[in-house]
Amino acid sequence: MAVTLDDIQRAAARIKPYAQRTPMLTNESLNQRVGAQVFLKCENFQKVGAFKFRGACNAVFSLTDEEAARGVATHSSGNHAQALALAARMRGVPAYIVMPENAPQVKKNAVAGYGGQITYCEPTLPAREAALRQVVDATGAAFIHPYDNERVIAGQGTAALELLADAPDLDAIIAPVGGGGLLSGTSIAAAETKKGIRVIGGEPEMADDAFRSLQAGKVLPSDHPQTIADGLLTSLSERTFSIIQSHVDQIVTVSEQGIADAMRFVWERAKIIIEPSAAVAVGVLWERKIDLTGLKVGVILSGGNVDLRKLPWAKR
Amino acid sequence: MAVTLDDIQRAAARIKPYAQRTPMLTNESLNQRVGAQVFLKCENFQKVGAFKFRGACNAVFSLTDEEAARGVATHSSGNHAQALALAARMRGVPAYIVMPENAPQVKKNAVAGYGGQITYCEPTLPAREAALRQVVDATGAAFIHPYDNERVIAGQGTAALELLADAPDLDAIIAPVGGGGLLSGTSIAAAETKKGIRVIGGEPEMADDAFRSLQAGKVLPSDHPQTIADGLLTSLSERTFSIIQSHVDQIVTVSEQGIADAMRFVWERAKIIIEPSAAVAVGVLWERKIDLTGLKVGVILSGGNVDLRKLPWAKR
């Protein structure tokens, strides 16, 4: 039942008509600043502005027609909810999204804009799970977890597959890690495509459950983490922990300042908008806690969804 | 002595080892918003963050070794100064840049950072021209005008050449117009590459000298224009007026609000950083003063150099 390179390749074929084949960019200023040759995989240009569309799309289009007809469901207020809503709309089936009442209006609008049917709940995990169960019981919809799902993981791995097609000589590849879906898919795709490639997870110091879990040899969830990388607040599941433990070389933590500085540098020099979670992956190079000097390093820029009125460097 | 497609093709070959072959991006949200199929030519990813590098590079590398050895000079405080300094450094020759004392420190630093040798002058046009003459007399450097120069115009035209290679079916192409170097090069490249293509200049309403000049049939410079598109404050020269008059179908003006709205939309949806001058070209589609519905429209995004602390939509 483990996710394989074959699953990822089939996911790539499955999502091809729907997902963006995102470009890879390079930037000389960034190379000079970090002392490595960096290859940026621009998932900020992906549908809904984040890699999440890959996994959601693969999950939705993996369903049989009967399954799909009953719709899909999830509890999420972030990029996964938007991604699932869009993928469901592309397949012409309903997406039921459970969101806390206090989710930002902009996120509610985004999900509704992609045709998602929102059920509001109290902003607690038990309330979310109860509301989700209710929706699934009532509709028969397939629950698509944001990361603890093999089809989602296989979909997320397609970004690394494309990056390795564009830059086959990579010595290392870095992806941010929150719940671990992207890093899991990336690590399987990379390790099975290119022998000896180093796979590195970038994680906020302030939400370092993956770092601590790998050290401890068991899942140690974060307790109310606080970081500007708000896409990385979730903790590993047993499934993603197990994949990461066997395929990822190391997790490197990045300070809040490092995240903000790397983000700003990429905006200013590479002229692309990346969200703080994506900047965590750049931050691994930026802070140089590990030596990647002179290497060819792929970086998965996970997304570009930020509130332009709330930038970490704005003067107020 | 007129610039031809052949000049632009030779410029493309000349600058190829130095300039970025910038990508073309598409964005479904933008297409839907403006009702056309838009192909964005990302000169914001060009060296020094703007198309200006193409023209400066072509001019610098067109010089004979003897000419080049004496260096190049210009009076500019904007992207052209940085572009010229970088191109000169790549050729290993000096660049003398005349700048007003009151130019922003960030621009002084940028020029110096590319190795430009700065001469400061009073912030008036006569003082600039006098200082430039002095530098040229003292050094024998070749004066490279930011736009009133055929090699510069030929270089700027290479962006449209690449765009038409990536999107050969374009019905129309839009470029912003300030001094007219980019629009001149674009119009020659487009009109001579693809029969019947519409070439449109986008200009701020608040700096509409090209619009008025074409109506009047003679050069009518702007008098102290004020617009957030600070790259488009300059007026046409006789040379660029003449090229634009014969190759450009029309100039469309864009309101300040339209510039800011189009800029923000591109940031938020396409996840790329464009400067207000680039947003003027998008603004032509955005405001729909002319009907481009359903057409394939190329847009030259001229650059991405903005002060991230001074965004037109920031709450203060």
XYZ file of C-alpha atoms in Angstrom:
632
model
C 0.000 0.000 0.000
C 3.031 2.280 0.094
C 3.226 5.139 -2.431
C 5.682 4.324 -5.236
C 7.315 6.177 -8.089
C 4.855 4.376 -10.320
C 1.934 5.920 -8.395
C 3.467 9.349 -8.841
C 3.996 8.829 -12.554
C 0.399 7.735 -12.948
C -0.705 10.757 -10.937
C 1.275 12.969 -13.314
C -0.557 11.538 -16.307
C -3.897 11.825 -14.500
C -3.593 15.492 -13.524
C -1.890 16.629 -16.708
C -5.035 18.000 -18.402
C -5.956 20.041 -15.316
C -2.814 21.177 -13.515
C -0.232 23.724 -14.583
C 3.127 22.406 -15.749
C 4.836 25.057 -13.635
C 8.110 26.590 -14.785
C 11.476 26.263 -13.124
C 13.276 29.562 -12.564
C 16.838 30.401 -11.665
C 18.172 33.618 -10.225
C 21.801 34.673 -10.192
C 21.451 36.963 -7.174
C 19.993 34.144 -5.126
C 22.738 31.761 -6.229
C 25.361 34.243 -5.136
C 23.679 34.964 -1.830
C 23.396 31.313 -0.818
C 26.505 29.953 -2.545
C 24.676 27.238 -4.456
C 23.004 26.783 -7.835
C 19.330 27.008 -7.052
C 16.474 25.713 -9.204
C 13.125 27.103 -8.116
C 10.059 24.975 -8.857
C 7.287 27.550 -9.052
C 4.228 25.960 -7.472
C 3.155 29.501 -6.641
C 2.048 29.510 -10.291
C 0.014 26.316 -9.792
C -3.806 26.398 -9.919
C -5.174 27.950 -6.695
C -1.650 29.273 -6.107
C -0.218 26.189 -4.417
C 1.045 22.625 -4.963
C -2.045 21.433 -3.075
C -3.938 21.308 -6.343
C -1.797 18.394 -7.510
C -2.752 16.100 -4.664
C -6.400 17.122 -4.584
C -6.687 16.711 -8.333
C -5.117 13.266 -8.281
C -7.423 12.180 -5.468
C -10.561 13.477 -7.161
C -9.743 11.972 -10.545
C -8.715 8.633 -8.991
C -12.280 8.022 -7.794
C -14.573 5.762 -9.768
C -17.494 7.496 -11.431
C -19.835 6.133 -8.757
C -17.607 7.332 -5.947
C -17.055 10.706 -7.575
C -20.762 11.275 -8.128
C -21.284 11.366 -4.356
C -18.732 14.144 -4.103
C -15.661 14.782 -1.989
C -15.273 16.323 1.437
C -12.595 17.734 3.686
C -12.063 19.884 6.736
C -9.568 22.586 5.928
C -9.597 26.321 5.699
C -6.488 26.605 3.603
C -5.171 25.864 0.146
C -6.322 22.234 0.238
C -9.954 23.290 0.532
C -9.671 25.541 -2.502
C -7.764 22.891 -4.402
C -10.357 20.226 -3.646
C -13.220 22.521 -4.594
C -11.594 23.347 -7.925
C -10.682 19.749 -8.729
C -14.238 18.639 -7.916
C -15.668 21.356 -10.113
C -13.404 20.199 -12.947
C -14.813 16.700 -12.551
C -18.325 18.089 -12.229
C -18.968 16.717 -8.748
C -19.741 18.418 -5.429
C -17.076 19.358 -2.868
C -18.189 19.674 0.753
C -15.839 21.805 2.803
C -16.059 22.013 6.584
C -14.615 25.305 7.823
C -14.521 26.986 11.202
C -16.906 29.938 11.452
C -14.013 32.223 12.278
C -11.998 31.426 9.136
C -10.937 34.585 7.307
C -13.590 35.878 4.909
C -11.084 35.806 2.066
C -10.701 32.033 2.482
C -14.454 31.483 2.672
C -14.855 33.509 -0.516
C -12.096 31.609 -2.268
C -13.634 28.203 -1.505
C -17.104 29.416 -2.475
C -15.622 30.974 -5.618
C -14.404 27.544 -6.734
C -17.878 26.151 -6.110
C -17.200 24.480 -2.752
C -20.246 23.927 -0.503
C -19.248 25.164 2.926
C -20.450 23.770 6.252
C -19.447 25.955 9.162
C -18.472 24.562 12.564
C -17.028 25.670 15.879
C -13.303 26.395 15.617
C -12.160 23.251 17.457
C -10.773 19.989 16.119
C -13.561 17.819 17.637
C -16.203 20.126 16.136
C -14.529 19.939 12.739
C -14.311 16.190 12.817
C -17.928 15.845 13.943
C -19.126 18.186 11.212
C -17.098 16.296 8.624
C -18.522 12.934 9.755
C -22.006 14.369 9.492
C -21.409 15.623 5.958
C -19.864 12.333 4.855
C -22.693 10.315 6.433
C -25.333 12.474 4.811
C -23.814 12.576 1.324
C -21.590 9.556 0.951
C -18.825 11.903 -0.154
C -15.227 10.630 -0.139
C -13.136 12.230 2.572
C -9.914 13.601 1.089
C -7.473 14.351 3.878
C -5.069 17.239 3.150
C -1.989 15.032 3.526
C -2.713 11.718 5.254
C -3.848 10.149 1.992
C -1.801 8.134 -0.491
C -3.378 9.623 -3.591
C -2.745 13.106 -2.255
C 0.874 12.220 -1.496
C 1.329 10.744 -4.981
C -0.106 13.921 -6.507
C 2.216 16.165 -4.497
C 5.174 14.112 -5.728
C 4.528 15.172 -9.316
C 6.118 18.582 -8.709
C 9.481 16.959 -7.935
C 9.101 14.731 -10.987
C 8.742 17.788 -13.218
C 11.600 19.583 -11.490
C 13.891 16.603 -12.045
C 12.867 16.513 -15.697
C 13.849 20.183 -16.035
C 16.998 19.917 -13.899
C 18.165 16.296 -13.986
C 21.519 16.995 -12.333
C 20.263 18.060 -8.942
C 22.449 17.129 -5.977
C 19.731 17.916 -3.465
C 16.075 18.866 -3.277
C 14.380 20.850 -0.536
C 10.673 20.979 0.253
C 8.886 22.573 3.181
C 7.251 20.256 5.701
C 4.010 20.781 7.618
C 1.758 17.736 7.580
C 4.331 16.099 5.341
C 2.333 15.411 2.181
C 4.576 17.456 -0.090
C 7.806 16.253 1.497
C 6.626 12.631 1.366
C 5.749 12.811 -2.312
C 8.909 14.756 -3.108
C 11.124 12.279 -1.288
C 9.674 9.242 -3.061
C 9.850 10.932 -6.455
C 13.414 12.136 -5.925
C 14.925 9.116 -4.224
C 13.485 6.719 -6.797
C 14.314 8.915 -9.804
C 17.863 9.898 -8.964
C 20.180 7.722 -6.954
C 22.057 9.516 -4.195
C 20.079 12.770 -4.321
C 19.796 14.385 -0.895
C 16.228 15.098 0.163
C 15.895 17.815 2.783
C 12.837 19.089 4.598
C 12.653 22.732 5.623
C 10.628 23.411 8.760
C 10.013 26.507 10.880
C 11.930 26.408 14.171
C 8.660 27.469 15.763
C 6.762 24.449 14.387
C 9.467 21.787 14.427
C 7.468 18.619 15.005
C 9.012 16.808 12.033
C 12.520 17.656 13.228
C 11.764 16.432 16.742
C 9.850 13.401 15.522
C 12.736 12.192 13.374
C 15.114 12.651 16.301
C 12.819 10.754 18.653
C 11.956 8.044 16.152
C 8.234 8.582 16.706
C 5.546 11.145 15.914
C 5.715 14.094 18.319
C 3.047 16.624 17.286
C 3.492 20.346 17.764
C 1.450 21.970 20.500
C -0.111 25.241 19.313
C 2.801 26.289 17.128
C 3.148 29.934 16.073
C 4.948 30.840 12.871
C 4.482 33.212 9.950
C 4.618 30.092 7.782
C 0.943 29.436 8.446
C 0.793 26.611 5.922
C 3.138 24.562 8.102
C 1.267 24.558 11.409
C 0.065 20.972 11.018
C 2.006 17.985 12.320
C 3.074 14.755 10.624
C 0.743 11.770 10.548
C 2.018 8.229 11.125
C 1.905 7.714 7.356
C 3.937 10.771 6.397
C 6.313 10.217 9.325
C 7.063 6.738 8.109
C 7.726 7.856 4.515
C 9.877 10.773 5.630
C 11.821 8.598 8.064
C 12.815 6.242 5.283
C 13.308 8.663 2.360
C 14.388 12.044 3.742
C 18.004 12.718 4.691
C 17.329 15.435 7.193
C 14.993 18.128 8.417
C 16.528 21.588 8.800
C 14.770 24.208 10.893
C 14.583 27.865 9.874
C 14.127 30.881 12.142
C 11.239 33.308 11.731
C 13.729 35.991 10.693
C 15.280 33.642 8.157
C 11.852 32.900 6.672
C 10.985 36.598 6.357
C 14.416 37.535 4.959
C 14.444 34.727 2.401
C 10.894 35.598 1.367
C 11.721 39.218 0.847
C 14.869 38.415 -1.089
C 12.955 36.160 -3.486
C 10.281 38.823 -3.985
C 12.854 41.536 -4.619
C 15.312 39.660 -6.755
C 13.405 36.833 -8.410
C 10.277 39.029 -8.745
C 7.922 36.264 -7.764
C 5.440 36.156 -4.934
C 5.984 33.287 -2.564
C 4.200 32.604 0.695
C 6.112 32.211 3.959
C 5.804 28.402 3.793
C 7.656 28.425 0.477
C 10.262 30.751 1.955
C 11.015 28.116 4.584
C 12.489 25.915 1.851
C 14.590 28.823 0.577
C 15.472 29.574 4.207
C 17.352 26.285 4.485
C 19.824 27.637 1.935
C 19.613 31.166 3.309
C 20.637 30.347 6.869
C 23.363 27.882 5.819
C 22.979 25.654 8.861
C 23.992 22.819 6.552
C 26.665 23.029 3.876
C 25.287 22.946 0.340
C 28.035 25.115 -1.144
C 28.461 24.765 -4.882
C 25.731 22.152 -5.175
C 22.784 22.099 -7.549
C 19.778 22.388 -5.289
C 16.132 22.160 -6.276
C 13.675 24.058 -4.111
C 9.943 23.418 -4.195
C 8.266 26.792 -3.775
C 5.054 25.461 -2.317
C 2.780 28.409 -3.038
C 2.163 32.110 -3.346
C -0.971 32.826 -1.364
C -0.311 35.819 0.846
C -2.300 38.810 2.012
C -0.607 41.681 0.196
C -1.697 44.107 2.881
C 0.097 42.184 5.626
C 3.703 41.803 4.609
C 6.276 40.954 7.255
C 8.468 43.872 6.186
C 5.807 46.568 5.778
C 6.405 49.767 7.706
C 3.369 50.721 9.747
C 19.411 54.048 -40.918
C 16.009 52.832 -39.761
C 15.867 49.880 -37.353
C 14.822 46.690 -39.145
C 13.774 43.189 -38.181
C 17.252 42.137 -39.237
C 18.802 44.516 -36.679
C 16.587 43.021 -33.986
C 17.506 39.479 -34.962
C 21.181 40.355 -34.840
C 20.639 42.001 -31.467
C 19.021 38.787 -30.237
C 22.082 36.778 -31.228
C 24.403 39.392 -29.728
C 22.777 39.546 -26.294
C 21.965 35.849 -26.050
C 24.965 34.913 -23.879
C 24.185 37.704 -21.393
C 20.448 38.279 -21.200
C 17.763 36.043 -19.750
C 15.511 34.216 -22.183
C 12.513 35.209 -20.079
C 9.516 32.908 -19.808
C 6.018 33.569 -21.077
C 3.280 32.946 -18.522
C -0.460 32.611 -18.828
C -3.058 32.994 -16.118
C -6.633 31.777 -16.315
C -7.983 34.300 -13.788
C -6.549 37.170 -15.785
C -7.966 35.771 -19.018
C -11.405 35.593 -17.454
C -11.185 39.052 -15.946
C -10.225 40.761 -19.198
C -12.055 38.480 -21.635
C -9.015 37.709 -23.756
C -6.268 35.098 -23.917
C -3.279 36.851 -22.437
C 0.369 35.899 -22.900
C 2.625 37.632 -20.407
C 6.230 38.221 -21.458
C 8.068 38.355 -18.146
C 10.733 41.012 -18.512
C 10.424 41.453 -14.760
C 12.633 38.339 -14.696
C 15.198 39.995 -16.992
C 18.654 40.965 -15.673
C 18.385 44.094 -13.490
C 14.643 43.370 -13.352
C 13.648 45.132 -16.573
C 13.701 44.918 -20.390
C 16.192 47.804 -20.346
C 19.020 45.312 -20.123
C 18.311 44.123 -23.662
C 18.879 47.506 -25.266
C 21.835 48.449 -23.105
C 23.472 45.085 -23.710
C 23.009 45.317 -27.469
C 24.449 48.825 -27.492
C 27.482 47.911 -25.384
C 28.306 44.773 -27.351
C 27.809 46.542 -30.689
C 30.786 48.804 -30.008
C 34.159 48.037 -31.538
C 36.855 47.012 -29.072
C 38.445 50.443 -29.361
C 35.169 52.224 -28.738
C 34.240 49.910 -25.892
C 37.598 50.357 -24.174
C 36.785 54.026 -23.600
C 33.607 53.034 -21.813
C 29.969 54.005 -22.060
C 28.033 56.827 -20.450
C 24.475 57.890 -19.819
C 22.352 60.219 -17.727
C 19.627 58.244 -16.046
C 18.677 57.324 -12.555
C 16.492 54.412 -13.480
C 16.668 50.918 -14.884
C 18.691 52.003 -17.922
C 21.566 53.153 -15.711
C 21.684 49.805 -13.939
C 21.365 47.947 -17.217
C 24.196 49.912 -18.809
C 26.444 49.433 -15.793
C 25.856 45.673 -15.816
C 26.332 45.321 -19.580
C 29.566 47.322 -19.380
C 30.815 45.160 -16.536
C 30.058 42.058 -18.597
C 32.198 43.490 -21.394
C 34.859 44.565 -18.915
C 34.658 48.276 -19.702
C 33.760 51.297 -17.571
C 30.235 52.761 -17.355
C 29.919 56.426 -16.393
C 26.525 57.275 -14.994
C 25.396 60.850 -14.420
C 22.749 60.995 -11.698
C 21.037 63.823 -9.854
C 22.261 64.211 -6.284
C 18.733 63.721 -5.009
C 18.213 60.326 -6.676
C 16.994 57.720 -4.190
C 19.810 56.016 -2.306
C 18.535 52.615 -3.433
C 19.111 53.605 -7.072
C 22.581 54.971 -6.343
C 23.435 51.725 -4.573
C 22.080 49.623 -7.416
C 24.171 51.412 -10.048
C 27.262 51.282 -7.859
C 26.555 47.627 -7.127
C 26.810 46.852 -10.850
C 30.128 48.698 -10.982
C 28.865 51.960 -12.492
C 30.975 55.069 -11.822
C 28.588 57.767 -10.703
C 28.952 61.498 -11.351
C 26.445 63.542 -9.385
C 24.829 66.697 -10.731
C 22.091 69.173 -9.906
C 18.634 67.723 -10.477
C 17.883 69.694 -13.655
C 18.033 68.616 -17.287
C 20.643 71.254 -18.277
C 22.863 70.196 -15.373
C 22.537 66.546 -16.356
C 23.390 67.244 -19.961
C 26.370 69.423 -19.006
C 27.684 66.771 -16.629
C 27.274 64.110 -19.298
C 29.132 66.202 -21.894
C 31.945 66.709 -19.398
C 32.236 62.980 -18.717
C 32.143 62.098 -22.404
C 34.743 64.786 -23.245
C 37.044 63.625 -20.464
C 36.824 59.895 -21.157
C 35.815 59.458 -24.775
C 33.009 57.183 -23.581
C 30.146 56.385 -25.946
C 26.891 58.023 -24.905
C 24.104 55.443 -24.807
C 20.762 57.207 -24.672
C 18.034 55.298 -22.788
C 15.762 55.153 -25.834
C 16.770 57.601 -28.576
C 19.321 55.152 -29.951
C 18.880 52.611 -32.717
C 20.917 49.881 -31.066
C 18.921 50.313 -27.894
C 15.665 50.134 -29.836
C 16.840 47.005 -31.669
C 17.725 45.408 -28.341
C 14.342 46.206 -26.816
C 12.676 44.570 -29.817
C 14.142 41.190 -28.907
C 11.545 40.678 -26.172
C 8.722 40.721 -28.728
C 10.708 38.385 -30.964
C 10.904 35.829 -28.157
C 7.254 36.295 -27.260
C 6.218 35.667 -30.859
C 8.383 32.556 -30.920
C 6.582 31.255 -27.820
C 3.110 32.402 -28.930
C 3.124 32.653 -32.724
C -0.645 33.099 -33.029
C -0.939 36.466 -31.325
C -3.628 38.786 -32.661
C -2.249 41.783 -30.819
C 0.710 42.854 -28.708
C 0.756 45.543 -26.057
C 3.801 47.325 -24.660
C 3.981 50.312 -22.325
C 5.265 53.580 -23.760
C 7.395 56.209 -22.035
C 10.295 57.386 -24.182
C 9.185 54.838 -26.751
C 12.225 52.568 -27.008
C 10.388 49.418 -26.014
C 7.285 50.200 -28.059
C 9.421 51.082 -31.091
C 11.389 47.843 -30.950
C 8.257 45.833 -30.206
C 6.363 47.352 -33.112
C 9.109 46.671 -35.650
C 9.615 43.109 -34.408
C 5.881 42.367 -34.376
C 4.819 44.085 -37.585
C 7.634 42.528 -39.583
C 7.272 39.050 -38.043
C 3.519 38.634 -38.213
C 1.396 40.262 -40.874
C -1.703 41.980 -39.543
C -0.821 41.826 -35.851
C -2.160 44.834 -33.938
C 0.499 46.721 -32.010
C -0.840 48.784 -29.134
C 0.946 51.135 -26.777
C -0.257 51.478 -23.191
C 0.316 54.889 -21.632
C -0.706 56.489 -18.327
C -3.507 59.050 -18.767
C -1.381 61.288 -16.564
C 1.634 61.103 -18.912
C -0.065 60.841 -22.300
C 2.435 62.550 -24.573
C 2.554 59.637 -27.039
C -1.236 59.602 -27.276
C -1.378 63.343 -27.889
C 1.605 63.297 -30.213
C 0.064 60.680 -32.474
C -3.183 62.656 -32.586
C -1.354 65.879 -33.419
C 1.025 64.272 -35.889
C 4.034 65.771 -34.124
C 5.986 65.338 -30.909
C 4.199 66.992 -27.979
C 6.236 66.317 -24.829
C 4.618 65.958 -21.413
C 5.098 68.823 -18.997
C 5.971 67.549 -15.499
C 3.771 64.456 -15.664
C 2.786 62.702 -12.430
C 1.962 58.999 -12.418
C 2.677 55.962 -10.281
C 4.167 54.470 -13.461
C 7.431 56.265 -12.811
C 9.203 54.471 -15.648
C 6.955 56.226 -18.152
C 7.527 59.872 -17.267
C 9.751 60.506 -20.275
C 8.415 61.710 -23.621
C 8.933 60.412 -27.153
C 11.903 61.568 -29.216
C 11.567 62.398 -32.905
C 13.064 58.985 -33.673
C 10.686 56.934 -31.545
C 7.737 59.101 -32.591
C 8.461 58.376 -36.215
C 8.739 54.603 -35.678
C 5.607 54.498 -33.539
C 3.669 56.619 -36.014
C 4.361 54.154 -38.800
C 4.206 50.823 -36.919
C 1.825 51.191 -33.981
C -1.939 50.902 -34.458
C -2.924 52.965 -31.470
C -2.007 54.282 -28.064
C -4.483 53.570 -25.269
C -4.336 55.556 -22.048
C -4.860 53.978 -18.638
C -6.071 55.678 -15.449
C -4.021 55.668 -12.250
C -6.681 53.491 -10.631
C -6.563 51.095 -13.569
C -2.783 50.834 -13.273
C -2.945 50.090 -9.540
C -5.825 47.616 -9.907
C -4.208 45.738 -12.776
C -0.919 45.628 -10.884
C -2.535 44.232 -7.792
C -4.480 41.639 -9.765
C -1.329 40.373 -11.447
C 0.478 40.176 -8.105
C -2.394 38.338 -6.445
C -3.362 35.983 -9.222
C -0.293 35.491 -11.393
C 2.006 35.649 -8.339
C 4.587 37.762 -10.082
C 5.907 41.157 -9.108
C 5.444 43.759 -11.779
C 6.157 47.458 -11.559
C 3.468 50.062 -12.289
C 4.883 50.693 -15.780
C 4.319 47.041 -16.636
C 0.827 47.245 -15.178
C 0.020 49.984 -17.681
C 0.232 47.409 -20.472
C -2.059 45.067 -18.528
C -4.269 48.077 -17.809
C -5.126 48.412 -21.493
C -6.881 45.054 -21.241
C -8.154 45.754 -17.743
C -10.033 48.941 -18.549
C -11.436 47.636 -21.855
C -11.464 51.008 -23.562
C -10.809 49.069 -26.752
C -12.370 45.740 -27.658
C -9.936 42.840 -27.577
C -12.536 40.253 -26.582
C -11.567 36.690 -27.362
C -8.263 37.677 -28.945
C -4.822 36.297 -28.234
C -2.953 39.241 -26.776
C 0.729 39.404 -25.872
C 1.677 41.801 -23.108
C 5.238 42.917 -22.488
C 5.656 43.174 -18.731
C 8.430 45.707 -18.805
C 9.888 45.145 -15.355
C 9.485 44.345 -11.693
C 11.454 46.972 -9.826
C 9.283 48.309 -7.027
C 9.847 49.406 -3.464
C 8.100 46.682 -1.486
C 7.511 49.071 1.394
C 5.545 51.508 -0.760
C 2.742 49.586 -2.385
C -0.209 51.483 -3.811
C -2.667 49.294 -1.882
C -0.909 49.165 1.497
C -2.992 50.230 4.462
C -1.182 52.901 6.439
